[in-house]
PDB file of C-alpha atoms in Angstrom:
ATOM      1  CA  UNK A  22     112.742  40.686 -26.674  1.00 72.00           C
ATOM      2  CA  UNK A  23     113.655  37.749 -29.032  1.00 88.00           C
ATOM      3  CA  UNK A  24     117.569  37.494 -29.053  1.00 94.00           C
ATOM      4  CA  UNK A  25     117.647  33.337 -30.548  1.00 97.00           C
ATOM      5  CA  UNK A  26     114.807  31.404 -32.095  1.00 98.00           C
ATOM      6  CA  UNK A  27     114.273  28.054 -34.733  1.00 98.00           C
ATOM      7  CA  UNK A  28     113.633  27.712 -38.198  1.00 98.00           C
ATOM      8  CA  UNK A  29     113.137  24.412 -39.427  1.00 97.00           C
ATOM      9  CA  UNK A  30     110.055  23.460 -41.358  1.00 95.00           C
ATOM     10  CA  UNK A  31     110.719  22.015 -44.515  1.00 93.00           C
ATOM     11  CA  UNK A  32     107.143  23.851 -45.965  1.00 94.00           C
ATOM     12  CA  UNK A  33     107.770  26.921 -45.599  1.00 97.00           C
ATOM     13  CA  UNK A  34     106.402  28.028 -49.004  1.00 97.00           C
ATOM     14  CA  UNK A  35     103.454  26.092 -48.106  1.00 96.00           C
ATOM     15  CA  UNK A  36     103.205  28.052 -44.879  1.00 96.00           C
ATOM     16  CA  UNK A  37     103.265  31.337 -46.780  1.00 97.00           C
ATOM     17  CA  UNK A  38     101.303  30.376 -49.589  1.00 96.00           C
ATOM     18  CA  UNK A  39      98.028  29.545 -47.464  1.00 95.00           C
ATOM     19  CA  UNK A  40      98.658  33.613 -46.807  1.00 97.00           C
ATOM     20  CA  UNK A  41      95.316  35.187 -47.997  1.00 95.00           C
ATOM     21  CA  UNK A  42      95.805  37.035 -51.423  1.00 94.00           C
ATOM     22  CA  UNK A  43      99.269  34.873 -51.893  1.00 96.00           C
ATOM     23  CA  UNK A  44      99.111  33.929 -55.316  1.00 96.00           C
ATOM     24  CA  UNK A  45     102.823  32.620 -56.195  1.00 97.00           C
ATOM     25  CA  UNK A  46     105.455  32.294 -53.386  1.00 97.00           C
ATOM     26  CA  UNK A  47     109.461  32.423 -54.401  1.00 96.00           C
ATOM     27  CA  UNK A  48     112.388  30.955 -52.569  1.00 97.00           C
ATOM     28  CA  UNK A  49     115.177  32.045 -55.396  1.00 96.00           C
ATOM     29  CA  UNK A  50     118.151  31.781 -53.101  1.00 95.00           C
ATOM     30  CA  UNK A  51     116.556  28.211 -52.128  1.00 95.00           C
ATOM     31  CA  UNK A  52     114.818  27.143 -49.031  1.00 92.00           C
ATOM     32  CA  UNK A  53     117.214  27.965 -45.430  1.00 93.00           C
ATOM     33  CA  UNK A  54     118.852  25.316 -43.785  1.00 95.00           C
ATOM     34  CA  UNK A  55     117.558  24.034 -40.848  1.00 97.00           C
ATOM     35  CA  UNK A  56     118.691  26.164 -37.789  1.00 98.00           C
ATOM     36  CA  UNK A  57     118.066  25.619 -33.825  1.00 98.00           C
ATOM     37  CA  UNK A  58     120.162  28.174 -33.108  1.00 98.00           C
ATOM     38  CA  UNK A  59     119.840  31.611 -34.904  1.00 98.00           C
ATOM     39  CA  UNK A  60     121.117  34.827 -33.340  1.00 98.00           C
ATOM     40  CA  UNK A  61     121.480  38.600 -34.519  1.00 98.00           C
ATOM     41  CA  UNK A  62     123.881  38.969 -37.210  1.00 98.00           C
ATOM     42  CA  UNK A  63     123.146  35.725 -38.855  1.00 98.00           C
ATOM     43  CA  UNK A  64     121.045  35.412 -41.579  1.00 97.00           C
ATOM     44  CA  UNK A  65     117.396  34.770 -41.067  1.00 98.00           C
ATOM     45  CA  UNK A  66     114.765  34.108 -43.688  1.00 98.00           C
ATOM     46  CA  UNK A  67     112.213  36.839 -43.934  1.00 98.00           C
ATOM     47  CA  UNK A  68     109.108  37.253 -46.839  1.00 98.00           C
ATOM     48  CA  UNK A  69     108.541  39.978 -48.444  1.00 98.00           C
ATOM     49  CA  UNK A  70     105.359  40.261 -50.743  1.00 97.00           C
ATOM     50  CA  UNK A  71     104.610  42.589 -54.021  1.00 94.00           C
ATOM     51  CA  UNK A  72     101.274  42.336 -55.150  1.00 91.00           C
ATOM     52  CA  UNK A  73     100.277  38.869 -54.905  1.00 93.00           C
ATOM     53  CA  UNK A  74     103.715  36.960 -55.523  1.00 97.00           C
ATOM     54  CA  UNK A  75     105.646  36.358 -52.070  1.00 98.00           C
ATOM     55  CA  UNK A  76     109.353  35.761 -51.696  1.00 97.00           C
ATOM     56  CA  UNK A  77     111.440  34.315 -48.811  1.00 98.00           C
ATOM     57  CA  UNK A  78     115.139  35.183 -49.074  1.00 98.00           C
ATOM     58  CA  UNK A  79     117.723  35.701 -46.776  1.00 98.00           C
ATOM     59  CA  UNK A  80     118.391  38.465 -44.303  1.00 98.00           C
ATOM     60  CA  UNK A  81     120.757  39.499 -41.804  1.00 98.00           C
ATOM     61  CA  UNK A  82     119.409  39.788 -38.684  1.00 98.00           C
ATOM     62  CA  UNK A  83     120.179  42.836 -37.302  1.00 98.00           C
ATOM     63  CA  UNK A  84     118.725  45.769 -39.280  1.00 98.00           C
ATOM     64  CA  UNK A  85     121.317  48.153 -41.757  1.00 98.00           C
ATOM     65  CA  UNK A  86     119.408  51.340 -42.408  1.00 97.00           C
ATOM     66  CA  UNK A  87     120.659  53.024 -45.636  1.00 94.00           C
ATOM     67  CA  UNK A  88     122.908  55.605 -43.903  1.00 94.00           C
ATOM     68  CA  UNK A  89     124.695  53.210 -42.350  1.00 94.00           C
ATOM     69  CA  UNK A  90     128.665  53.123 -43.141  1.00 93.00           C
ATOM     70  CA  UNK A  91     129.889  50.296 -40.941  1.00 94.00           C
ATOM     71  CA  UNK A  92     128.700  47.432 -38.080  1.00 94.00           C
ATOM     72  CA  UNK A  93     129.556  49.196 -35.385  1.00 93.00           C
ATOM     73  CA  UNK A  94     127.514  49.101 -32.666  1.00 92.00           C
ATOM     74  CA  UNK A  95     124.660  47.036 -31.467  1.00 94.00           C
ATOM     75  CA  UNK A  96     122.701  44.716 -34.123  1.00 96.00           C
ATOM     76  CA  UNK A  97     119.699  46.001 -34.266  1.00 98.00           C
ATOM     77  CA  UNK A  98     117.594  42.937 -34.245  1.00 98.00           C
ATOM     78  CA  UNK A  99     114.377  44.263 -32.198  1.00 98.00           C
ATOM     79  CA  UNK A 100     112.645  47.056 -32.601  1.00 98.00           C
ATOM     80  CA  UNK A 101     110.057  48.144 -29.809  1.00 98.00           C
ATOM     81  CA  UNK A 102     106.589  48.992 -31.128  1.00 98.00           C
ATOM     82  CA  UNK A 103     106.639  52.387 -28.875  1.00 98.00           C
ATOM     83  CA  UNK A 104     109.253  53.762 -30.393  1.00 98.00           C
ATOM     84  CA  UNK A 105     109.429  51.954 -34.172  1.00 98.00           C
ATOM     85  CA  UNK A 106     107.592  54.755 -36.074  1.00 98.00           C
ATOM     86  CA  UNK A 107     110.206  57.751 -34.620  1.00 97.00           C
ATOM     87  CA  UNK A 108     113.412  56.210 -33.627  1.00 97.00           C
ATOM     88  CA  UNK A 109     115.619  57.327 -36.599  1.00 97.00           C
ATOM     89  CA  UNK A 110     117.213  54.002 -37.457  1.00 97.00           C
ATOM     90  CA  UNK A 111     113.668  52.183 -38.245  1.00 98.00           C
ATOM     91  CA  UNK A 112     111.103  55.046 -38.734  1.00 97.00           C
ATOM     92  CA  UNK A 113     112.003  54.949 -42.729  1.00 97.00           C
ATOM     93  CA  UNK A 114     111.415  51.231 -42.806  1.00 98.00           C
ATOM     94  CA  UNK A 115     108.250  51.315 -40.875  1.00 98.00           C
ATOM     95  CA  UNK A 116     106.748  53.437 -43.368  1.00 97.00           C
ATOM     96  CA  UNK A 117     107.736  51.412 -46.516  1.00 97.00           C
ATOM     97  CA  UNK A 118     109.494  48.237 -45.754  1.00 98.00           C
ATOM     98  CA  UNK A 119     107.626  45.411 -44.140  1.00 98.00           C
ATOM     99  CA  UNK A 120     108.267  42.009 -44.166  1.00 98.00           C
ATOM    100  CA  UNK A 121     107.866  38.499 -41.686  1.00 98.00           C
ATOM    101  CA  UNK A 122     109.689  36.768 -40.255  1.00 98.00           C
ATOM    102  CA  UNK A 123     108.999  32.840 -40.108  1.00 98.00           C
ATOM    103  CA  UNK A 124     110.034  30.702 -36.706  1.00 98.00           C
ATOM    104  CA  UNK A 125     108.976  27.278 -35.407  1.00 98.00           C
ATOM    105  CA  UNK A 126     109.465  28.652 -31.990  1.00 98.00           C
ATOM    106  CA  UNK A 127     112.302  30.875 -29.949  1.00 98.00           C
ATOM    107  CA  UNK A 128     114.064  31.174 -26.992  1.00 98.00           C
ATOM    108  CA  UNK A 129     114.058  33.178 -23.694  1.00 97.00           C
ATOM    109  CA  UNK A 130     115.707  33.318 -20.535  1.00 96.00           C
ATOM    110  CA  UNK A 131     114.539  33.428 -16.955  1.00 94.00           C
ATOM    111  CA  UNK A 132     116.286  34.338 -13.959  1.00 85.00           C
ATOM    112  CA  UNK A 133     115.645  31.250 -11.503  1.00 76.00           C
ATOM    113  CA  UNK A 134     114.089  31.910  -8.046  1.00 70.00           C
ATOM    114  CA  UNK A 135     115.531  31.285  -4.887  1.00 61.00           C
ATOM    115  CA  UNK A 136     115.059  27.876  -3.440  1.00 55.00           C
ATOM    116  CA  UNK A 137     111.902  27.252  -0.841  1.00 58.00           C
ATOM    117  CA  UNK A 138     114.184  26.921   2.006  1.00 56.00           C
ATOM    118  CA  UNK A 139     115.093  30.666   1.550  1.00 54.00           C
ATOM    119  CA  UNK A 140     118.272  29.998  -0.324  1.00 53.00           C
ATOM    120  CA  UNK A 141     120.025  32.655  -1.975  1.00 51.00           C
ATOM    121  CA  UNK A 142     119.639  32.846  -6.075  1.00 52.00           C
ATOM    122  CA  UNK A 143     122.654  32.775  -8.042  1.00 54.00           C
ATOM    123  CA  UNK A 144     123.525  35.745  -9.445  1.00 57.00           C
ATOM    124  CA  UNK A 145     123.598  35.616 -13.452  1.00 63.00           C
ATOM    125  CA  UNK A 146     121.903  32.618 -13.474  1.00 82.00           C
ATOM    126  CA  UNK A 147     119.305  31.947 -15.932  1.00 91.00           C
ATOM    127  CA  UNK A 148     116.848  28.846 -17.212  1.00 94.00           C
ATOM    128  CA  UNK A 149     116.749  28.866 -21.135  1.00 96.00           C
ATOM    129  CA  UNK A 150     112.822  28.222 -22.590  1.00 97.00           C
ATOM    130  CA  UNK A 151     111.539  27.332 -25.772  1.00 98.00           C
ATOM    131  CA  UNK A 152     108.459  28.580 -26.355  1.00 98.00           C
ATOM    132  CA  UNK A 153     106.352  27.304 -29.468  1.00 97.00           C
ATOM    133  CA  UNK A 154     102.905  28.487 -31.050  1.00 96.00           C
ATOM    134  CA  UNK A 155      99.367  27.300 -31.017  1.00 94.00           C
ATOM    135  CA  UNK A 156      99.529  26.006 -34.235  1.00 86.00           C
ATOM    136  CA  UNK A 157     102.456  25.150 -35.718  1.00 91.00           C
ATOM    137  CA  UNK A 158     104.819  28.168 -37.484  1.00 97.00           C
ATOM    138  CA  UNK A 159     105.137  31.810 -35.507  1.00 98.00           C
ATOM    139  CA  UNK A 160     104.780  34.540 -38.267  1.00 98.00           C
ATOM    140  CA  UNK A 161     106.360  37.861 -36.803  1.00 98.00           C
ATOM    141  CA  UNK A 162     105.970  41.637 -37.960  1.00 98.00           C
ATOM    142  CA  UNK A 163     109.627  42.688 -39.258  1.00 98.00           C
ATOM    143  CA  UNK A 164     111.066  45.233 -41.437  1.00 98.00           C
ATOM    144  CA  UNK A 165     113.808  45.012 -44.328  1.00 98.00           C
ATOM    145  CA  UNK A 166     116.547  47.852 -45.172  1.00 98.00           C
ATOM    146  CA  UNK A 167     119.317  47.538 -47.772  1.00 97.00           C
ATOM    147  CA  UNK A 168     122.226  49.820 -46.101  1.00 97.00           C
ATOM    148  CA  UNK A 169     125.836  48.586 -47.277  1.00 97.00           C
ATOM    149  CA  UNK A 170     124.485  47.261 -50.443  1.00 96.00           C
ATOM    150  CA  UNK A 171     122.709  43.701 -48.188  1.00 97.00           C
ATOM    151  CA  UNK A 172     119.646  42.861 -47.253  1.00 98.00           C
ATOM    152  CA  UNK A 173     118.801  42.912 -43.980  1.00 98.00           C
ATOM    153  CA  UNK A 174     115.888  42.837 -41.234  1.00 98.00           C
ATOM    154  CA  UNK A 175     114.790  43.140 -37.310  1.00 98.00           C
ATOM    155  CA  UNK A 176     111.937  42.225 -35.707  1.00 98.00           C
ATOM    156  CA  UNK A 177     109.011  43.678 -33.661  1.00 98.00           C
ATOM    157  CA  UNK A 178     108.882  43.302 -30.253  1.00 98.00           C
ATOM    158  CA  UNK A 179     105.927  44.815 -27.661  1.00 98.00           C
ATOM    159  CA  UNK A 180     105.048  44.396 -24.529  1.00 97.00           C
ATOM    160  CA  UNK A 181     104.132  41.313 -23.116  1.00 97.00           C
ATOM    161  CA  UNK A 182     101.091  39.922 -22.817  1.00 97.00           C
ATOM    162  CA  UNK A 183      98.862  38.825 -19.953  1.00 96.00           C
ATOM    163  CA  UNK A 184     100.104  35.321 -21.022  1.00 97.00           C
ATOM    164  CA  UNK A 185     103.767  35.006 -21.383  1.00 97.00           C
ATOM    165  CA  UNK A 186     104.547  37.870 -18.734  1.00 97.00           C
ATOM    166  CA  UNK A 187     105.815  35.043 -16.367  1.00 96.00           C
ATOM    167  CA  UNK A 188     108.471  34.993 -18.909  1.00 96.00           C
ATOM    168  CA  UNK A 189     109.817  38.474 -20.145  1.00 96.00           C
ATOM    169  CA  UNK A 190     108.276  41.673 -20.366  1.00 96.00           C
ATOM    170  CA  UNK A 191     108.645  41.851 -24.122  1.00 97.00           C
ATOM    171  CA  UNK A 192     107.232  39.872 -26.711  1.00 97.00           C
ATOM    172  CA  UNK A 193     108.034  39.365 -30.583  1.00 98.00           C
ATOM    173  CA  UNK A 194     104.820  40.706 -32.461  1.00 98.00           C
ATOM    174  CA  UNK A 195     103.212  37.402 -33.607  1.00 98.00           C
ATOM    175  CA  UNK A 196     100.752  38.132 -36.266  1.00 98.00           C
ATOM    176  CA  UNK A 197      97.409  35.757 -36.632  1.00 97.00           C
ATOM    177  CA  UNK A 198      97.030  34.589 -40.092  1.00 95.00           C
ATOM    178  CA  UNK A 199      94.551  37.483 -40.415  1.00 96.00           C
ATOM    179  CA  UNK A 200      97.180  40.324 -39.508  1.00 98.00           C
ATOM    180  CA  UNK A 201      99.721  39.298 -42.056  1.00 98.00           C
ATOM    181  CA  UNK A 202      98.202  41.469 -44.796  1.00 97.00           C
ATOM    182  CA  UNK A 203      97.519  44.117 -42.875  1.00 97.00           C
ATOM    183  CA  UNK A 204     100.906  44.675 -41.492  1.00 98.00           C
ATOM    184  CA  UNK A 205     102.616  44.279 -45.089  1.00 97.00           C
ATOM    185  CA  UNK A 206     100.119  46.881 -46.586  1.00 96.00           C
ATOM    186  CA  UNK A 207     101.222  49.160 -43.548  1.00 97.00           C
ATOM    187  CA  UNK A 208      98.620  49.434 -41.159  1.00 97.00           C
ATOM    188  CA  UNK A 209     100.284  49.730 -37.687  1.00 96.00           C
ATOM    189  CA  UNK A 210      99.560  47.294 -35.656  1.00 97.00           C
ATOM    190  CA  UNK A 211     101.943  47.893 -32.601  1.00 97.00           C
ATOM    191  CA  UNK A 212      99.524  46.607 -29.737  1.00 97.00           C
ATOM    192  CA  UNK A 213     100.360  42.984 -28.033  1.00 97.00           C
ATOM    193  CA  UNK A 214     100.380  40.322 -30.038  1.00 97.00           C
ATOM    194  CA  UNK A 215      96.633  38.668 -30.091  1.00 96.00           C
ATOM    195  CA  UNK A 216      98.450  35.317 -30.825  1.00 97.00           C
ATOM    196  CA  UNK A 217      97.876  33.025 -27.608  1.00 96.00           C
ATOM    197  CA  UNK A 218      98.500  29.144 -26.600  1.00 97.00           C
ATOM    198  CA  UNK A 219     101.718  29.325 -26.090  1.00 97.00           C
ATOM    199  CA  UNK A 220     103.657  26.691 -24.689  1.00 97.00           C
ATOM    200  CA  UNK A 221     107.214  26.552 -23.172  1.00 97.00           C
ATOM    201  CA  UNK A 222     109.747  24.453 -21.913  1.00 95.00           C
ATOM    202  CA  UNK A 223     113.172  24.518 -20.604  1.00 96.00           C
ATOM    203  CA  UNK A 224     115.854  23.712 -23.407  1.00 97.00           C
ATOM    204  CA  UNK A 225     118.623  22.922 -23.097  1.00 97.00           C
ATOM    205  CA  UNK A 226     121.536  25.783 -21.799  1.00 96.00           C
ATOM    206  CA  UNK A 227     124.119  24.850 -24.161  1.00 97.00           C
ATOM    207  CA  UNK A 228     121.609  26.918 -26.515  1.00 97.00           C
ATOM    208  CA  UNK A 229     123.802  29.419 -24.444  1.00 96.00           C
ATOM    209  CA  UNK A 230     126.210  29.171 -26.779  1.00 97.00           C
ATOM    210  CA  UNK A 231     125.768  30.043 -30.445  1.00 97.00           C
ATOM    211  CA  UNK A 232     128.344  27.949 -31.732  1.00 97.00           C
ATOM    212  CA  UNK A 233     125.337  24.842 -30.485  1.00 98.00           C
ATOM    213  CA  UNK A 234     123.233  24.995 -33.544  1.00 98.00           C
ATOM    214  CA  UNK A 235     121.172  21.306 -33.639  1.00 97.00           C
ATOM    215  CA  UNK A 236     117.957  19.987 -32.713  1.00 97.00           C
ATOM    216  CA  UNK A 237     118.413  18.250 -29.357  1.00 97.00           C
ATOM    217  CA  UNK A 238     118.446  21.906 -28.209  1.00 97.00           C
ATOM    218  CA  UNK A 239     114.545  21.938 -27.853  1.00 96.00           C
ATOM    219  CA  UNK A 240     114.156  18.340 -26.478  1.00 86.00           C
ATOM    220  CA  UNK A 241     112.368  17.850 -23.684  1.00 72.00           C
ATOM    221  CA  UNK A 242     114.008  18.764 -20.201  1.00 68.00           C
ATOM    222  CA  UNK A 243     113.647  17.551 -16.843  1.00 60.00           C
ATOM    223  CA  UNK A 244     110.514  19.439 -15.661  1.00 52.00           C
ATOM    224  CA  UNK A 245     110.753  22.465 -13.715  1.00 49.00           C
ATOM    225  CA  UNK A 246     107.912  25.142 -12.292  1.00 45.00           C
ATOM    226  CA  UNK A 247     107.553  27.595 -14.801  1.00 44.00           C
ATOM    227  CA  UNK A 248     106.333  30.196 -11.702  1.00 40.00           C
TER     228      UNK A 248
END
């Protein structure tokens, strides 16, 4: 799954406008702060695209499909590729309303193992990771709604791969720059990401908390095996 992840590249309409086909890219609400912290129900930026003109605008992150009445309930911020195209609350969106969603890298937690001297793990406790790209910006499949009159969006998550296993079992849906047009025009797309080179790090836990929004977040740690 992807519950937190980072946005902060200043180019972001340079990012999306080396998108093949991208002709004109729009940011008319302006460019997002930087953020080190973003979690479901907070706005996200996500692109959307209409013939060759692209536009990044806010979101909330957590997806409103148009018969929703309220926010009660869960965010819906992921949305597993097995189940995207029937499960009533995205199947609409799937069909007609695709979009990205741009991150310089996310979070995810791992339980820690027990010590070599056969000590006993502590229950609940986790290791935060930041895990960044190959090559700069992550690009991942999403989809928009507009329930109670706002825009809003959740993103793709699979199965993990081969990879980042080690790490979770699920995995946003990292498109390669070759993907992006094909998921926006609607072609499915729900296998593992084929994005690889990953790299991750433990951050730092007060990422725990999503009132810590600021870049020391992803600084270096002191090492630790990652298996």
């Amino acid at each position: 799954m992807c519950g937190r992840f980072v946005l902060f590249t200043e180019s972001l309409l340079d990012e999306v406008g080396k998108w093949e086909g991208i002709e004109e890219v729009h940011a008319p609400e302006g460019l997002p702060p930087a953020r080190y912290n973003i979690a479901p129900t907070q706005p996200v930026a996500i692109v959307r695209v209409q013939e060759r003109a692209a536009r990044v605008e806010p979101a909330r992150w957590g997806l409103l499909p148009h018969w929703k009445k309220d926010l009660d309930g869960s965010p819906l911020f992921n949305a597993r590729a097995e189940t995207v195209a029937t499960k009533p609350s995205f199947r609409e969106a799937f069909k007609h309303n695709r979009c990205i969603i741009p991150l310089d890298g996310y979070y995810e937690w791992k339980a820690e193992k027990p010590s070599p001297g056969g000590g006993v793990k502590v229950k609940g406790k986790k290791t935060p990771y930041y895990v960044t790209g190959p090559e700069g910006m992550l690009f991942a499949a999403g989809l928009w709604a507009t329930g109670m009159e706002r825009l809003s969006a959740t993103m793709i998550t699979t199965e993990a791969t081969e990879e980042m296993a080690w790490l979770h079992g699920r995995l946003p849906k990292f498109l390669t720059a070759e993907e992006i047009g094909a998921w926006l025009a609607g072609e499915p797309l729900l296998e593992p990401s084929n994005v690889t080179g990953f790299e991750a790090r433990p951050a730092d836990p007060a990422v725990g908390n999503v009132r810590n929004d600021y870049a020391e977040l992803i600084a270096e740690q002191p090492p630790t095996s990652l298996f």
